[in-house]
Amino acid sequence: MGHARPCDPQGSVIATTGKENMFDGLAHGRAEAPLDLRCCTARLRELRSAESEDAGAVLSVLMQLARLPVTTQGLKETGVGLELNSPFVRMHVCRDVREQSRHLVHAWKKALGLEAAHSDEAEVSTEVKPTASARRVEAHVTSKVRARTVADVRTAEAAASVSHPLVSDGPAKRRKSDSSRSLAPDCVNGDIAAVFVELADFEFKKKDTFKALAYKKVAAALRELTTRVRSGAEASRIP
């Protein structure tokens, strides 16, 4: 069996004989990179190292690569993909070189099924983003609510009991009284206060006392206001 000949030192890949084709076929059967693929990779590496501006030589190698079958194993063994993605080829001064390299990379990805895999990953990423965003918002709100100290919550409760001495100390009766007061005609922000009272009731049922008392504090502050709250900016200034 004849030996495979190396690449032409002048830059072109030597056409193989029938025996050399047989050698390449056996190598491919052993999951090794074909000789021509290794030669093309070596030639691209040589041109890159020399910083050659000979667009014809680069195009010649790219055209040869376009005619060769590739496998994932072959790409890993030769590193030809790294050469195609190197700035020397990808950002070459010759537009034909840039276009041919992009076309070649696209064709290889399609042949190896890599494009479909990237597309599936993109779809999964798009679907996960809303959930991740919602979790970040929820964590942010929860941390702000839990940052309230026990002293602040107790102070708010004491102030509410002084303002309304007739309200029973029982949690259930107190929540009911809060709801009825939120509907009083002399409370300009009664409807908004009622929302926070409902939120407090919900948090009490969840056994989250800190968050529930914080909502009650906001509701109490809204009832004390004599002006109508019409925006989130105004609400943020509530003491």
Short mmCIF file of C-alpha atoms in Angstrom, two decimals:
data_model
loop_
_atom_site.label_atom_id
_atom_site.label_comp_id
_atom_site.label_asym_id
_atom_site.label_seq_id
_atom_site.Cartn_x
_atom_site.Cartn_y
_atom_site.Cartn_z
CA MET A 1 0.00 0.00 0.00
CA GLY A 2 1.42 3.43 -0.96
CA HIS A 3 2.12 6.09 1.59
CA ALA A 4 0.03 9.26 1.72
CA ARG A 5 1.95 12.28 0.48
CA PRO A 6 2.12 15.51 2.48
CA CYS A 7 0.72 18.89 1.48
CA ASP A 8 2.37 20.80 -1.34
CA PRO A 9 4.84 23.22 0.32
CA GLN A 10 3.64 25.96 -2.04
CA GLY A 11 0.19 25.92 -0.48
CA SER A 12 -2.07 23.74 -2.66
CA VAL A 13 -3.25 20.37 -1.46
CA ILE A 14 -1.82 17.54 -3.56
CA ALA A 15 -4.36 15.32 -5.31
CA THR A 16 -4.10 11.81 -3.92
CA THR A 17 -3.65 8.64 -5.91
CA GLY A 18 -6.02 5.72 -5.81
CA LYS A 19 -3.95 4.00 -3.14
CA GLU A 20 -3.86 7.17 -1.05
CA ASN A 21 -7.65 7.42 -1.30
CA MET A 22 -7.82 3.89 0.02
CA PHE A 23 -5.58 4.92 2.94
CA ASP A 24 -7.84 7.86 3.71
CA GLY A 25 -10.89 5.63 3.63
CA LEU A 26 -9.31 3.27 6.17
CA ALA A 27 -8.35 6.18 8.39
CA HIS A 28 -11.89 7.54 8.23
CA GLY A 29 -13.21 4.11 9.17
CA ARG A 30 -11.08 4.24 12.31
CA ALA A 31 -12.74 7.59 13.25
CA GLU A 32 -9.47 9.42 12.49
CA ALA A 33 -9.38 12.77 10.72
CA PRO A 34 -8.88 12.35 6.93
CA LEU A 35 -5.43 13.25 5.64
CA ASP A 36 -6.77 16.05 3.44
CA LEU A 37 -8.54 17.66 6.41
CA ARG A 38 -5.31 17.65 8.40
CA CYS A 39 -3.40 19.12 5.46
CA CYS A 40 -5.93 21.94 5.01
CA THR A 41 -5.78 22.73 8.72
CA ALA A 42 -1.99 22.83 8.64
CA ARG A 43 -2.03 25.11 5.59
CA LEU A 44 -4.47 27.56 7.21
CA ARG A 45 -2.34 27.59 10.34
CA GLU A 46 0.74 28.27 8.23
CA LEU A 47 -0.92 31.19 6.40
CA ARG A 48 -2.18 32.62 9.68
CA SER A 49 1.23 32.41 11.33
CA ALA A 50 2.82 34.17 8.36
CA GLU A 51 0.03 36.79 8.35
CA SER A 52 -0.22 36.27 4.62
CA GLU A 53 -2.43 38.63 2.65
CA ASP A 54 -2.64 36.18 -0.24
CA ALA A 55 -6.42 35.83 -0.46
CA GLY A 56 -6.09 33.33 -3.31
CA ALA A 57 -4.16 30.89 -1.14
CA VAL A 58 -6.72 31.12 1.67
CA LEU A 59 -9.64 30.72 -0.73
CA SER A 60 -7.98 27.68 -2.28
CA VAL A 61 -7.88 25.96 1.11
CA LEU A 62 -11.46 26.96 1.94
CA MET A 63 -12.73 25.58 -1.38
CA GLN A 64 -10.87 22.33 -0.72
CA LEU A 65 -12.45 22.12 2.74
CA ALA A 66 -15.90 22.66 1.24
CA ARG A 67 -15.47 19.44 -0.76
CA LEU A 68 -14.39 17.32 2.20
CA PRO A 69 -16.71 15.34 4.48
CA VAL A 70 -16.38 16.28 8.14
CA THR A 71 -17.24 14.60 11.41
CA THR A 72 -17.33 15.88 14.95
CA GLN A 73 -14.32 13.70 15.75
CA GLY A 74 -12.43 15.07 12.74
CA LEU A 75 -13.08 18.65 13.79
CA LYS A 76 -11.84 17.92 17.31
CA GLU A 77 -8.69 16.13 16.13
CA THR A 78 -7.61 18.74 13.60
CA GLY A 79 -8.82 21.98 15.19
CA VAL A 80 -9.87 23.22 11.76
CA GLY A 81 -12.91 24.92 13.26
CA LEU A 82 -10.63 27.08 15.40
CA GLU A 83 -8.71 28.11 12.29
CA LEU A 84 -11.91 29.09 10.48
CA ASN A 85 -13.05 31.14 13.48
CA SER A 86 -9.69 32.84 13.94
CA PRO A 87 -9.61 36.61 13.24
CA PHE A 88 -7.20 35.94 10.38
CA VAL A 89 -9.92 34.13 8.40
CA ARG A 90 -13.12 35.53 9.91
CA MET A 91 -11.98 39.16 9.57
CA HIS A 92 -9.80 38.79 6.47
CA VAL A 93 -9.35 41.85 4.27
CA CYS A 94 -10.84 39.91 1.36
CA ARG A 95 -14.63 39.79 1.44
CA ASP A 96 -14.70 36.50 -0.50
CA VAL A 97 -12.63 34.85 2.22
CA ARG A 98 -14.95 36.12 4.94
CA GLU A 99 -18.10 35.00 3.12
CA GLN A 100 -16.69 31.59 2.19
CA SER A 101 -15.59 30.91 5.78
CA ARG A 102 -19.04 31.86 7.14
CA HIS A 103 -20.73 29.68 4.55
CA LEU A 104 -18.44 26.78 5.41
CA VAL A 105 -19.06 27.05 9.16
CA HIS A 106 -22.82 27.25 8.54
CA ALA A 107 -22.72 24.17 6.28
CA TRP A 108 -20.73 22.14 8.80
CA LYS A 109 -23.05 23.03 11.67
CA LYS A 110 -26.05 22.06 9.58
CA ALA A 111 -24.45 18.77 8.51
CA LEU A 112 -23.53 17.85 12.09
CA GLY A 113 -26.88 18.93 13.53
CA LEU A 114 -25.33 21.63 15.71
CA GLU A 115 -27.69 24.39 14.54
CA ALA A 116 -30.76 22.49 15.75
CA ALA A 117 -29.13 21.97 19.15
CA HIS A 118 -28.34 25.68 19.49
CA SER A 119 -31.91 26.53 18.46
CA ASP A 120 -33.36 24.24 21.14
CA GLU A 121 -31.10 25.81 23.77
CA ALA A 122 -32.25 29.28 22.72
CA GLU A 123 -35.92 28.26 23.06
CA VAL A 124 -35.34 26.83 26.53
CA SER A 125 -33.47 29.98 27.56
CA THR A 126 -36.32 32.17 26.31
CA GLU A 127 -38.90 30.16 28.23
CA VAL A 128 -36.92 30.24 31.48
CA LYS A 129 -36.26 33.99 31.54
CA PRO A 130 -39.72 35.08 32.74
CA THR A 131 -39.59 32.60 35.61
CA ALA A 132 -36.11 33.71 36.63
CA SER A 133 -37.17 37.34 36.46
CA ALA A 134 -40.24 36.68 38.57
CA ARG A 135 -38.13 34.93 41.18
CA ARG A 136 -35.72 37.85 41.35
CA VAL A 137 -38.58 40.30 41.86
CA GLU A 138 -40.18 38.11 44.51
CA ALA A 139 -36.86 37.75 46.34
CA HIS A 140 -36.31 41.50 46.21
CA VAL A 141 -39.75 42.30 47.63
CA THR A 142 -39.47 39.65 50.32
CA SER A 143 -36.06 40.88 51.43
CA LYS A 144 -37.33 44.46 51.69
CA VAL A 145 -40.33 43.40 53.77
CA ARG A 146 -38.27 41.19 56.08
CA ALA A 147 -35.78 44.02 56.54
CA ARG A 148 -38.34 45.77 58.74
CA THR A 149 -37.34 45.27 62.35
CA VAL A 150 -39.55 43.86 65.05
CA ALA A 151 -39.42 47.22 66.81
CA ASP A 152 -40.86 49.02 63.77
CA VAL A 153 -43.72 46.55 63.49
CA ARG A 154 -44.56 46.79 67.19
CA THR A 155 -44.42 50.59 67.06
CA ALA A 156 -46.89 50.60 64.17
CA GLU A 157 -49.22 48.29 66.05
CA ALA A 158 -49.06 50.48 69.15
CA ALA A 159 -49.83 53.60 67.11
CA ALA A 160 -52.80 51.89 65.46
CA SER A 161 -54.24 50.79 68.82
CA VAL A 162 -53.91 54.34 70.25
CA SER A 163 -55.61 55.89 67.21
CA HIS A 164 -58.52 53.43 67.50
CA PRO A 165 -58.94 52.56 71.22
CA LEU A 166 -62.28 50.84 70.67
CA VAL A 167 -60.77 48.15 68.44
CA SER A 168 -60.51 44.73 70.06
CA ASP A 169 -57.07 43.22 70.63
CA GLY A 170 -58.07 39.98 68.88
CA PRO A 171 -56.34 39.56 65.47
CA ALA A 172 -59.51 38.40 63.71
CA LYS A 173 -61.66 41.24 65.13
CA ARG A 174 -58.92 43.78 64.47
CA ARG A 175 -58.64 42.72 60.82
CA LYS A 176 -62.41 42.92 60.43
CA SER A 177 -62.46 46.39 61.96
CA ASP A 178 -59.67 47.49 59.60
CA SER A 179 -61.75 46.40 56.62
CA SER A 180 -64.81 48.32 57.84
CA ARG A 181 -62.79 51.47 58.53
CA SER A 182 -61.27 51.34 55.05
CA LEU A 183 -64.75 51.87 53.62
CA ALA A 184 -65.54 54.89 55.79
CA PRO A 185 -66.63 57.91 53.71
CA ASP A 186 -64.19 60.29 55.48
CA CYS A 187 -61.15 58.21 54.40
CA VAL A 188 -60.01 59.48 50.99
CA ASN A 189 -57.72 56.48 50.44
CA GLY A 190 -60.09 53.87 51.84
CA ASP A 191 -60.12 51.74 48.71
CA ILE A 192 -56.33 51.55 48.56
CA ALA A 193 -56.11 50.85 52.30
CA ALA A 194 -58.62 48.02 51.87
CA VAL A 195 -56.29 46.35 49.37
CA PHE A 196 -53.43 46.36 51.87
CA VAL A 197 -55.75 45.02 54.57
CA GLU A 198 -56.66 42.10 52.30
CA LEU A 199 -52.97 41.49 51.64
CA ALA A 200 -52.36 41.48 55.39
CA ASP A 201 -55.15 38.92 55.90
CA PHE A 202 -53.62 36.74 53.21
CA GLU A 203 -50.17 36.88 54.81
CA PHE A 204 -51.64 36.10 58.25
CA LYS A 205 -53.16 32.94 56.76
CA LYS A 206 -49.73 32.05 55.36
CA LYS A 207 -48.24 32.51 58.86
CA ASP A 208 -45.98 35.30 57.54
CA THR A 209 -46.54 37.71 60.44
CA PHE A 210 -43.79 40.16 59.51
CA LYS A 211 -45.15 40.77 56.03
CA ALA A 212 -48.75 40.92 57.28
CA LEU A 213 -47.95 43.55 59.90
CA ALA A 214 -46.01 45.55 57.35
CA TYR A 215 -49.08 45.65 55.09
CA LYS A 216 -51.22 46.71 58.04
CA LYS A 217 -48.78 49.53 58.75
CA VAL A 218 -49.20 50.81 55.19
CA ALA A 219 -52.99 50.57 55.44
CA ALA A 220 -52.99 52.54 58.70
CA ALA A 221 -50.79 55.24 57.17
CA LEU A 222 -53.09 55.52 54.15
CA ARG A 223 -56.11 56.09 56.40
CA GLU A 224 -54.37 58.97 58.15
CA LEU A 225 -53.70 60.85 54.90
CA THR A 226 -56.07 63.69 54.05
CA THR A 227 -55.06 63.80 50.37
CA ARG A 228 -55.73 61.25 47.69
CA VAL A 229 -52.80 59.02 46.66
CA ARG A 230 -52.84 58.88 42.87
CA SER A 231 -49.47 57.41 41.89
CA GLY A 232 -46.81 54.99 43.04
CA ALA A 233 -44.42 57.89 43.61
CA GLU A 234 -46.83 59.46 46.11
CA ALA A 235 -47.34 56.12 47.81
CA SER A 236 -43.57 55.65 48.20
CA ARG A 237 -43.42 58.83 50.28
CA ILE A 238 -45.85 57.52 52.87
CA PRO A 239 -43.99 57.56 56.24
#
